[in-house]
Coordinates of N, CA and C in Angstrom, one line a residue:
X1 N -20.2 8.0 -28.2 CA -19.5 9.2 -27.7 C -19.8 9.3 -26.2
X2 N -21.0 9.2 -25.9 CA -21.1 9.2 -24.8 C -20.7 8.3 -23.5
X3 N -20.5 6.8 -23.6 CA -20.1 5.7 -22.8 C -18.6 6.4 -22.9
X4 N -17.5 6.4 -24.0 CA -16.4 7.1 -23.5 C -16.1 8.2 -21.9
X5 N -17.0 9.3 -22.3 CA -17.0 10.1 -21.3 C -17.4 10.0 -20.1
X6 N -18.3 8.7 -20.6 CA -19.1 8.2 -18.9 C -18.0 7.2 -18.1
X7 N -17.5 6.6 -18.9 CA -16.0 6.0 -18.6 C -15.0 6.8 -17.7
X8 N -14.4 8.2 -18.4 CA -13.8 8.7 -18.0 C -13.8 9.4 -17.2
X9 N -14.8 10.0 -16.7 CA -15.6 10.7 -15.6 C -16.1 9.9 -14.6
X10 N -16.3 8.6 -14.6 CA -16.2 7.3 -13.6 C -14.7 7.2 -12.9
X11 N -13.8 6.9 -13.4 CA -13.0 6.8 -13.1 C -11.7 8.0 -12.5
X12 N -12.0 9.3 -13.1 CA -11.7 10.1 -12.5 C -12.4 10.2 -10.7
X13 N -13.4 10.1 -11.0 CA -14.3 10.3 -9.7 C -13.6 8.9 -9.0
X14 N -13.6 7.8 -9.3 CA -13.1 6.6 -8.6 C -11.4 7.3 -7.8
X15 N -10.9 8.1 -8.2 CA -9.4 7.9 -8.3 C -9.5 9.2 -7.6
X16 N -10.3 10.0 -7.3 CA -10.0 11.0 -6.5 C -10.8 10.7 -5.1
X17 N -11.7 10.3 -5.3 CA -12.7 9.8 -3.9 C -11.1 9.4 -2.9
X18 N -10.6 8.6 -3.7 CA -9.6 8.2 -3.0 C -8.2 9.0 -2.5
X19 N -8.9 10.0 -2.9 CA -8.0 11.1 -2.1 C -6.2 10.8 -2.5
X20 N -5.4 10.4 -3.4 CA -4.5 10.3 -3.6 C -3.9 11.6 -4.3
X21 N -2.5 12.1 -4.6 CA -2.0 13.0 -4.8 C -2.1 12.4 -6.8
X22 N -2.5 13.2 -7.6 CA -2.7 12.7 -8.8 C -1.3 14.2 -9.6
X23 N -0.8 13.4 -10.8 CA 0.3 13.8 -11.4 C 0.1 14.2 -12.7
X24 N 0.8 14.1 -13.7 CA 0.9 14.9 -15.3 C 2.2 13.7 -15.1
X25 N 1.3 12.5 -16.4 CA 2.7 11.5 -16.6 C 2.2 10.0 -16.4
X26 N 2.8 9.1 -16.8 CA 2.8 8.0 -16.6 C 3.6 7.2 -15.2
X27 N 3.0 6.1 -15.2 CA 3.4 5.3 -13.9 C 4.8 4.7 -14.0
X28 N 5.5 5.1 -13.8 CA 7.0 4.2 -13.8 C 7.0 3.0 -13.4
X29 N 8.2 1.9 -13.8 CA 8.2 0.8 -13.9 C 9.0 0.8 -13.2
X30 N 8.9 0.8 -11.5 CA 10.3 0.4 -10.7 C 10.9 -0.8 -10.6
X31 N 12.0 -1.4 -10.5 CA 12.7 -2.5 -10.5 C 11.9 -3.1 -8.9
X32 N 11.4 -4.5 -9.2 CA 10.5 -4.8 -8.0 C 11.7 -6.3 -7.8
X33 N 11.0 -6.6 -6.2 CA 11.5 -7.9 -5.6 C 12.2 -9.1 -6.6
X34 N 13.6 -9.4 -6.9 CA 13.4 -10.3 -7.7 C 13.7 -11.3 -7.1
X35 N 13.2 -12.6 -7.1 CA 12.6 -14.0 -7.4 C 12.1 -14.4 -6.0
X36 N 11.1 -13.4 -5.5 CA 10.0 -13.2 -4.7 C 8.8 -14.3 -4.1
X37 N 9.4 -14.3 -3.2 CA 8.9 -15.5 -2.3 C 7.4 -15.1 -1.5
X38 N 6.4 -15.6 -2.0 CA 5.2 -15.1 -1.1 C 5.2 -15.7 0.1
X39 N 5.4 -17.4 0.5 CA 5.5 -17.9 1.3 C 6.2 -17.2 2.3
X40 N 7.0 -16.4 2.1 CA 8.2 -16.0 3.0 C 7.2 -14.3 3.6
X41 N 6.5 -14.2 2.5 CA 6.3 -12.5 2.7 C 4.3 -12.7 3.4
X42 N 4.0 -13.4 3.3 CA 3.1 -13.2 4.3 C 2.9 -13.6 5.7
X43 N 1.8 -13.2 6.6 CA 2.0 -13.1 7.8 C 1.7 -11.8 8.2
X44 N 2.1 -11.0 9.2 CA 2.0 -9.9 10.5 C 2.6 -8.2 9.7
X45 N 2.2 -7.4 9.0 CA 3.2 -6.5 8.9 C 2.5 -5.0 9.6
X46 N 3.3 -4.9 10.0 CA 2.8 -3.0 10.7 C 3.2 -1.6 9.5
X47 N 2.5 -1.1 9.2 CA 2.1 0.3 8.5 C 3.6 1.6 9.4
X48 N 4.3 1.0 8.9 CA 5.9 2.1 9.3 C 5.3 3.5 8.9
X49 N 4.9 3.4 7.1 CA 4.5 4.9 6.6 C 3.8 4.4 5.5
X50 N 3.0 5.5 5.2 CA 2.4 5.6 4.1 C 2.1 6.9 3.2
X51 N 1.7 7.1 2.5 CA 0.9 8.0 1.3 C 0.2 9.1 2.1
X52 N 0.3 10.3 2.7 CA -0.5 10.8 3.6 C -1.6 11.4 3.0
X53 N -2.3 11.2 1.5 CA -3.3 11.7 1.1 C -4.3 10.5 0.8
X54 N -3.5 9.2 1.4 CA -4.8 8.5 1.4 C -6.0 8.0 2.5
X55 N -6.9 8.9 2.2 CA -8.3 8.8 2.5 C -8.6 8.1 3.1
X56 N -8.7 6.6 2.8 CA -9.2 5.5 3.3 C -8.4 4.9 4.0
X57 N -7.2 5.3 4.7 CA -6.3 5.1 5.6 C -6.1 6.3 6.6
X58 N -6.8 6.2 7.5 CA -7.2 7.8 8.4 C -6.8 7.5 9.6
X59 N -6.2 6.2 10.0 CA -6.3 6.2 11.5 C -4.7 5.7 11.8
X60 N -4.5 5.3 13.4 CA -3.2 4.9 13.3 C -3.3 3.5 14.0
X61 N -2.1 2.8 14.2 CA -1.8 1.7 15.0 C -2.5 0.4 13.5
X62 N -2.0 1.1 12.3 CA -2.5 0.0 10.7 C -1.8 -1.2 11.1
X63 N -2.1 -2.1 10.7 CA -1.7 -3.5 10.5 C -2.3 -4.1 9.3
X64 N -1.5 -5.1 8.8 CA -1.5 -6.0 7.9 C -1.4 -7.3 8.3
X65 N -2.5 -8.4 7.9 CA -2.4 -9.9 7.7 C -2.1 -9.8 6.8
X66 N -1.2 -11.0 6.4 CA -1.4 -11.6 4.8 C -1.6 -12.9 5.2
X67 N -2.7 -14.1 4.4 CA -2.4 -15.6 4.2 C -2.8 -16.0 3.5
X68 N -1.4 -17.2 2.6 CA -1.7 -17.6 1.3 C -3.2 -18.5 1.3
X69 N -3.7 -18.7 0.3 CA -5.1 -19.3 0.2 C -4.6 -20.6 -0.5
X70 N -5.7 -21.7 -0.2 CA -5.6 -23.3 -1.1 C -4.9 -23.0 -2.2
X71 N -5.8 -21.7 -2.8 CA -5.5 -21.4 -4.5 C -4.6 -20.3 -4.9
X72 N -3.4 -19.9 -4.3 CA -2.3 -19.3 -4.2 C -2.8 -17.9 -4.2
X73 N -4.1 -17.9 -4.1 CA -4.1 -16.3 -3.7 C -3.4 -15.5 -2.1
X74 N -3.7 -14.5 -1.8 CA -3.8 -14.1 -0.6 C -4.6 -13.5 -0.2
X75 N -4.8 -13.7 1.3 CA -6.4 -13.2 1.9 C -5.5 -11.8 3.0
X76 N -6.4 -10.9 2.8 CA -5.8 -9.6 3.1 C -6.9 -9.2 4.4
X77 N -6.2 -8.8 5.4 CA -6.8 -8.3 6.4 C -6.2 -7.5 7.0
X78 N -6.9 -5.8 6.9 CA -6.3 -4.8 7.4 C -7.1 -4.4 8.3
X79 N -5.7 -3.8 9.4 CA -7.3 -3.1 10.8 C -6.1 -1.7 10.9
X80 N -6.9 -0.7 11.5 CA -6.3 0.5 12.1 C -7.2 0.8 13.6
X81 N -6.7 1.8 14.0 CA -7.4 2.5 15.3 C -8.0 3.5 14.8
X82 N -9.3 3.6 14.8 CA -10.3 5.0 14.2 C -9.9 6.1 15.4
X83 N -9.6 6.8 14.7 CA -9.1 8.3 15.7 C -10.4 8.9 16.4
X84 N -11.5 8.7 15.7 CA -12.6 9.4 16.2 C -13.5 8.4 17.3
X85 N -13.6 7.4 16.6 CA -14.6 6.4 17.5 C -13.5 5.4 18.6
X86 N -12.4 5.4 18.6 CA -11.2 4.4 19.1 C -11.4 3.1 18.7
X87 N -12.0 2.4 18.0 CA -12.1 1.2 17.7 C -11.4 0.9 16.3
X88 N -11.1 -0.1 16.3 CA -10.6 -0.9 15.8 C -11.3 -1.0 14.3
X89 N -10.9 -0.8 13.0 CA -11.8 -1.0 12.0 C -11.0 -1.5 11.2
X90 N -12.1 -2.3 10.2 CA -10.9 -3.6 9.4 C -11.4 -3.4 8.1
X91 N -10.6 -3.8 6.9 CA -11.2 -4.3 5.6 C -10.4 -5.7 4.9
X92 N -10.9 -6.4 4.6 CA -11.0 -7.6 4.0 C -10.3 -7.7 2.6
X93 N -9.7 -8.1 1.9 CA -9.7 -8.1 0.7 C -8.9 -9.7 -0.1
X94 N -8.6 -9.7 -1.7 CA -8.2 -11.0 -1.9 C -6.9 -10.4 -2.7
X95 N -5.7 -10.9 -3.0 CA -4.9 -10.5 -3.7 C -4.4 -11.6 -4.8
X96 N -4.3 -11.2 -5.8 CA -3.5 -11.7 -6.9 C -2.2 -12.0 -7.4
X97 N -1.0 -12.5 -6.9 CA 0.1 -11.9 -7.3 C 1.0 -12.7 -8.7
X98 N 1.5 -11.7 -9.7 CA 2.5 -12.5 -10.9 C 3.7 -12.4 -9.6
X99 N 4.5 -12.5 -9.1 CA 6.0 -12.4 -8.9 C 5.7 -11.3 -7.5
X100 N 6.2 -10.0 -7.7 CA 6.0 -9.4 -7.1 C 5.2 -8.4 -7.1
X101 N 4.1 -8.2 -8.0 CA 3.1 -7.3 -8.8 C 2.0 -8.1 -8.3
X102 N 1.2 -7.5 -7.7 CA 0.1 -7.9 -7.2 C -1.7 -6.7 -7.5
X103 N -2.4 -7.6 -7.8 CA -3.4 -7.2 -8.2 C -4.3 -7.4 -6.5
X104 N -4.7 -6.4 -5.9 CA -5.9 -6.1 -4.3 C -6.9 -6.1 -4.8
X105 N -8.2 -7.0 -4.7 CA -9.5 -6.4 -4.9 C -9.8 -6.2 -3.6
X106 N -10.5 -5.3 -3.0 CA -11.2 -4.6 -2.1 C -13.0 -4.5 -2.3
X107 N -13.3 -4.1 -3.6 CA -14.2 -4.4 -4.0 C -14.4 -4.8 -4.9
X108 N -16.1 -4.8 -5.1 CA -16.5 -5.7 -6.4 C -15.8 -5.6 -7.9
X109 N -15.7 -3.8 -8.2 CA -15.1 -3.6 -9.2 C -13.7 -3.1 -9.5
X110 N -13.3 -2.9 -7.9 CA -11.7 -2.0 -8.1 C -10.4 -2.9 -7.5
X111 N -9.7 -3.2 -8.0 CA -8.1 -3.9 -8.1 C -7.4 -2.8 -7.8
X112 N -6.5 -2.9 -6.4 CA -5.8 -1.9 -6.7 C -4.2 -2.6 -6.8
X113 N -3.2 -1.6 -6.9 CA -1.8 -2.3 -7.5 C -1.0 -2.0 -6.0
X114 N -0.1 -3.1 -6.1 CA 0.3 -3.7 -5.2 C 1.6 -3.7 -5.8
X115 N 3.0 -3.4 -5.8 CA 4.2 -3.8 -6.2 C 5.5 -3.8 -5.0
X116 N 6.0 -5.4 -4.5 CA 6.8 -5.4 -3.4 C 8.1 -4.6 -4.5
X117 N 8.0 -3.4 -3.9 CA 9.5 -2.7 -4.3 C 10.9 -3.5 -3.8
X118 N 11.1 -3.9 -2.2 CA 12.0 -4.4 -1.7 C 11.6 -5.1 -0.5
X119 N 11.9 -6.0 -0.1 CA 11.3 -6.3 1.1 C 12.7 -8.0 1.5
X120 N 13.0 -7.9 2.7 CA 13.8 -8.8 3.5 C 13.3 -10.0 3.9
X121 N 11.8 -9.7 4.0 CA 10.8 -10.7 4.7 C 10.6 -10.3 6.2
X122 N 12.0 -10.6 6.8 CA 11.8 -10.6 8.3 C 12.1 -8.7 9.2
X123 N 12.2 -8.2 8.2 CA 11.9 -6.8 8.8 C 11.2 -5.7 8.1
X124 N 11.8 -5.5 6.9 CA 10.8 -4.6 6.0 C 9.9 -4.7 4.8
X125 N 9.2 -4.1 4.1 CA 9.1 -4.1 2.9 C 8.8 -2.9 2.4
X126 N 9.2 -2.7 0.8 CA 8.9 -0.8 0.6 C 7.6 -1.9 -0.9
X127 N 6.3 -1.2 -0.7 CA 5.2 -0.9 -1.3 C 5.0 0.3 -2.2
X128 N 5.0 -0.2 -3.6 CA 4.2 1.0 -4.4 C 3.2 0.6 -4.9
X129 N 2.5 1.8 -4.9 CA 1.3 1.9 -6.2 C 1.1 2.9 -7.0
X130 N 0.2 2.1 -8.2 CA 0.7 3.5 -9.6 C -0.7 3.1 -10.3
X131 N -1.5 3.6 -10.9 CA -2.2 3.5 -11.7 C -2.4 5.3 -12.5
X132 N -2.3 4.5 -14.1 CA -2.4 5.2 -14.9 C -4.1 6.1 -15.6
X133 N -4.6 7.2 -15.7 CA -5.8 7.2 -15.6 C -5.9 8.4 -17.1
X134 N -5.4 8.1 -18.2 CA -5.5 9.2 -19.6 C -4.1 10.0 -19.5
X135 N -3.8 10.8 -19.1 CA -2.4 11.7 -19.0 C -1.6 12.0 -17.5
X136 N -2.9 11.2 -16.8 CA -2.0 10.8 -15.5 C -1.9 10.0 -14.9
X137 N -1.1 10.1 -13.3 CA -1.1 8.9 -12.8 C -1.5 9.4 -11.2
X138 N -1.9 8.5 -10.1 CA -2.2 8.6 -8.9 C -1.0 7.7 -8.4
X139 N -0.4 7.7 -7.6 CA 0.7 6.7 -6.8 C 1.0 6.9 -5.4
X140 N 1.4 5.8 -5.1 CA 1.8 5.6 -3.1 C 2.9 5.2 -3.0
X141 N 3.3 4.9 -1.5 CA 4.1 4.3 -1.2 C 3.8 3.8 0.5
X142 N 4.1 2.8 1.0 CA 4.0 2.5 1.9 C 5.2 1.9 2.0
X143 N 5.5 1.8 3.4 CA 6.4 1.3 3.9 C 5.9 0.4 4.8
X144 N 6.2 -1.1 5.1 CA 6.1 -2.2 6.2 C 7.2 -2.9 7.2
X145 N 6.5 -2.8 8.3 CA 7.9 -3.6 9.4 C 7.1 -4.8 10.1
X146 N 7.7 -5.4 10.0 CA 7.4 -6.7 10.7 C 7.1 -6.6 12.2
X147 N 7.5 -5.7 12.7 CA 7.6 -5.1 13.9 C 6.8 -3.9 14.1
X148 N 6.4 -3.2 15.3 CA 5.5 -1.9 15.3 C 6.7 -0.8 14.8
X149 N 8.0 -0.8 14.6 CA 8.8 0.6 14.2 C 10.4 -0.5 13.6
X150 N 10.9 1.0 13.5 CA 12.0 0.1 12.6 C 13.5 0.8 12.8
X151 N 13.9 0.1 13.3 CA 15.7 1.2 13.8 C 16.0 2.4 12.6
X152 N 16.3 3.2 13.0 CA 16.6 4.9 12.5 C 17.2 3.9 11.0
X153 N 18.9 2.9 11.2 CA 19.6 3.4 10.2 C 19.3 2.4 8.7
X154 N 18.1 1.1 9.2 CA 17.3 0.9 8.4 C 16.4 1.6 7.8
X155 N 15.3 2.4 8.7 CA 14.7 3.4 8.0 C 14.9 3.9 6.7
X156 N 16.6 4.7 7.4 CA 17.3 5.8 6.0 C 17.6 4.9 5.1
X157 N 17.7 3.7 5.2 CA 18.1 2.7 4.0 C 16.9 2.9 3.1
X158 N 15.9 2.2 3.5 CA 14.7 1.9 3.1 C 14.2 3.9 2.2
X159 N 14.3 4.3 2.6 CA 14.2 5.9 2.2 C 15.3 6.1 0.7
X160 N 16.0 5.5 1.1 CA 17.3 5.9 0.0 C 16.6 5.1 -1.2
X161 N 16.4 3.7 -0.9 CA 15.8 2.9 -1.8 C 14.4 3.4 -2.5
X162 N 13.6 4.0 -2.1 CA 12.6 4.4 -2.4 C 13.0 5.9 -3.1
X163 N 14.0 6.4 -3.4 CA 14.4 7.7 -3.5 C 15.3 7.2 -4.8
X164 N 15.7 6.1 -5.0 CA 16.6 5.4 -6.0 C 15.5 4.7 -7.3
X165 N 14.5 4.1 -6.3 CA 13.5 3.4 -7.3 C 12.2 4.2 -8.0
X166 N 11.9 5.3 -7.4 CA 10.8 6.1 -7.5 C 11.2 7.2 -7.2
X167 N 12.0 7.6 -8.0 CA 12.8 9.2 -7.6 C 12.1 10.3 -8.0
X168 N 10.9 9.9 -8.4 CA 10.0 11.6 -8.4 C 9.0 11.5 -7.8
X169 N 8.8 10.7 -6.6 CA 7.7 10.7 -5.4 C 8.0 11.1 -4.3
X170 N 9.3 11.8 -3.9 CA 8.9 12.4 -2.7 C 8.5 11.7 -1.4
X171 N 9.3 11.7 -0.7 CA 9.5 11.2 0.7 C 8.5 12.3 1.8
X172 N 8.5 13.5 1.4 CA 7.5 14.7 2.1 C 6.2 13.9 2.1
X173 N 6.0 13.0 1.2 CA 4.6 12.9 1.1 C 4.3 11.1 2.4
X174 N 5.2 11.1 2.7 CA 4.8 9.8 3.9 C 4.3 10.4 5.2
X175 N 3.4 10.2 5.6 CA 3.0 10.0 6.9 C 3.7 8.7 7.8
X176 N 3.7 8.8 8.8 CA 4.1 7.9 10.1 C 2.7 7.6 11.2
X177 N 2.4 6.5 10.8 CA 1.5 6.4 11.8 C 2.0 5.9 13.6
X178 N 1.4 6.6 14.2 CA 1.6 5.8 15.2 C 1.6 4.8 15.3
X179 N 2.4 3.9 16.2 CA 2.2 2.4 16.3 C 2.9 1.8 17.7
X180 N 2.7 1.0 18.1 CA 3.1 0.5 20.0 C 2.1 0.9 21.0
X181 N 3.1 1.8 22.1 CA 2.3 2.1 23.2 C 0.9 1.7 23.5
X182 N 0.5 3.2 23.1 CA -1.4 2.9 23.5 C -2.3 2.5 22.0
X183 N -1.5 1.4 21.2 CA -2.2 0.9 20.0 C -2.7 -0.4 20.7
X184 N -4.1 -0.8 20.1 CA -5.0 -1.7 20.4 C -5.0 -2.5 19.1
X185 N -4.1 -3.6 19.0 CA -4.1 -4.5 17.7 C -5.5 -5.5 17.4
X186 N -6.5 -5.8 16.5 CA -7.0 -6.9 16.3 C -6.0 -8.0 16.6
X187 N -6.9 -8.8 17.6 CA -5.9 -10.4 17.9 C -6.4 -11.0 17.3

């Protein structure tokens, strides 16, 4: 009786530390990238928008590495600009991917979900995440440009699509990070 609760109360605490917006409901199964090329999708991507209740993304001028590994993994390297100290801060991680579903370890015990909703290669990609936790669910969305911004009438595309594939997440909930001007990229 007791390891149950200690379970559930782990993982509640895991899923809110993380500051995400949590729901009443299951994770929906959006129609993701189909016949999804990693070779094509890693490399350089800049943080267009994200999830504005996530915690552990607090700063601006985000970037994304991605590179495939010997063993078809991918090695993940994120940096932002810390708003408070101006430096540059990174995290490391390894990714998994079936197709376009991808499993992030960040740490020792937590996987987070990774699903290319849509992506062109050479300009965008729309990012979700969903995990299910007893009667709810926690989920994101990010948005990626290959580039530090992304012309207005791509944008609204990319918005429509995310409004088509995940039609009860709300677009209110993206943040825009700064990105260009006075951003300081890891080289």
């Amino acid at each position: 009786m007791f390891l149950p609760i200690l379970t559930v109360t782990a993982a509640l605490f895991i899923g809110l530390s993380d500051g995400l917006k949590w729901s009443l409901g299951f994770c929906p199964e959006p129609a993701l990238q189909s016949s999804f090329d990693i070779d094509q999708y890693v490399g350089t991507w800049y943080e267009i928008a994200r999830d504005k209740n996530i915690i552990f993304e607090y700063g601006d001028c985000t970037q994304a590495r991605y590179t495939k590994m010997d063993d078809g993994k991918v090695q993940v390297f994120n940096t932002l600009m810390n708003p408070v100290t101006e430096n540059v801060d990174s995290a490391k991680a390894v990714a998994k991917c079936n197709g376009a579903h991808c499993k992030v370890k960040f740490f020792l015990f937590y996987n987070g979900d990774y699903r290319i909703v849509s992506t062109d290669y050479t300009n965008y990609s729309i990012v979700y995440s969903c995990t299910n936790v007893l009667f709810f669910k926690v989920e994101a969305v990010w948005i990626l440009g290959r580039t530090e911004t992304l012309d207005a009438s791509l944008l609204a595309t990319i918005q429509s699509t995310i409004d088509t594939n995940v039609p009860k997440y709300g677009l209110d909930r993206l943040y825009y990070p700064e990105q260009g001007g006075s951003c300081n990229y890891h080289s």
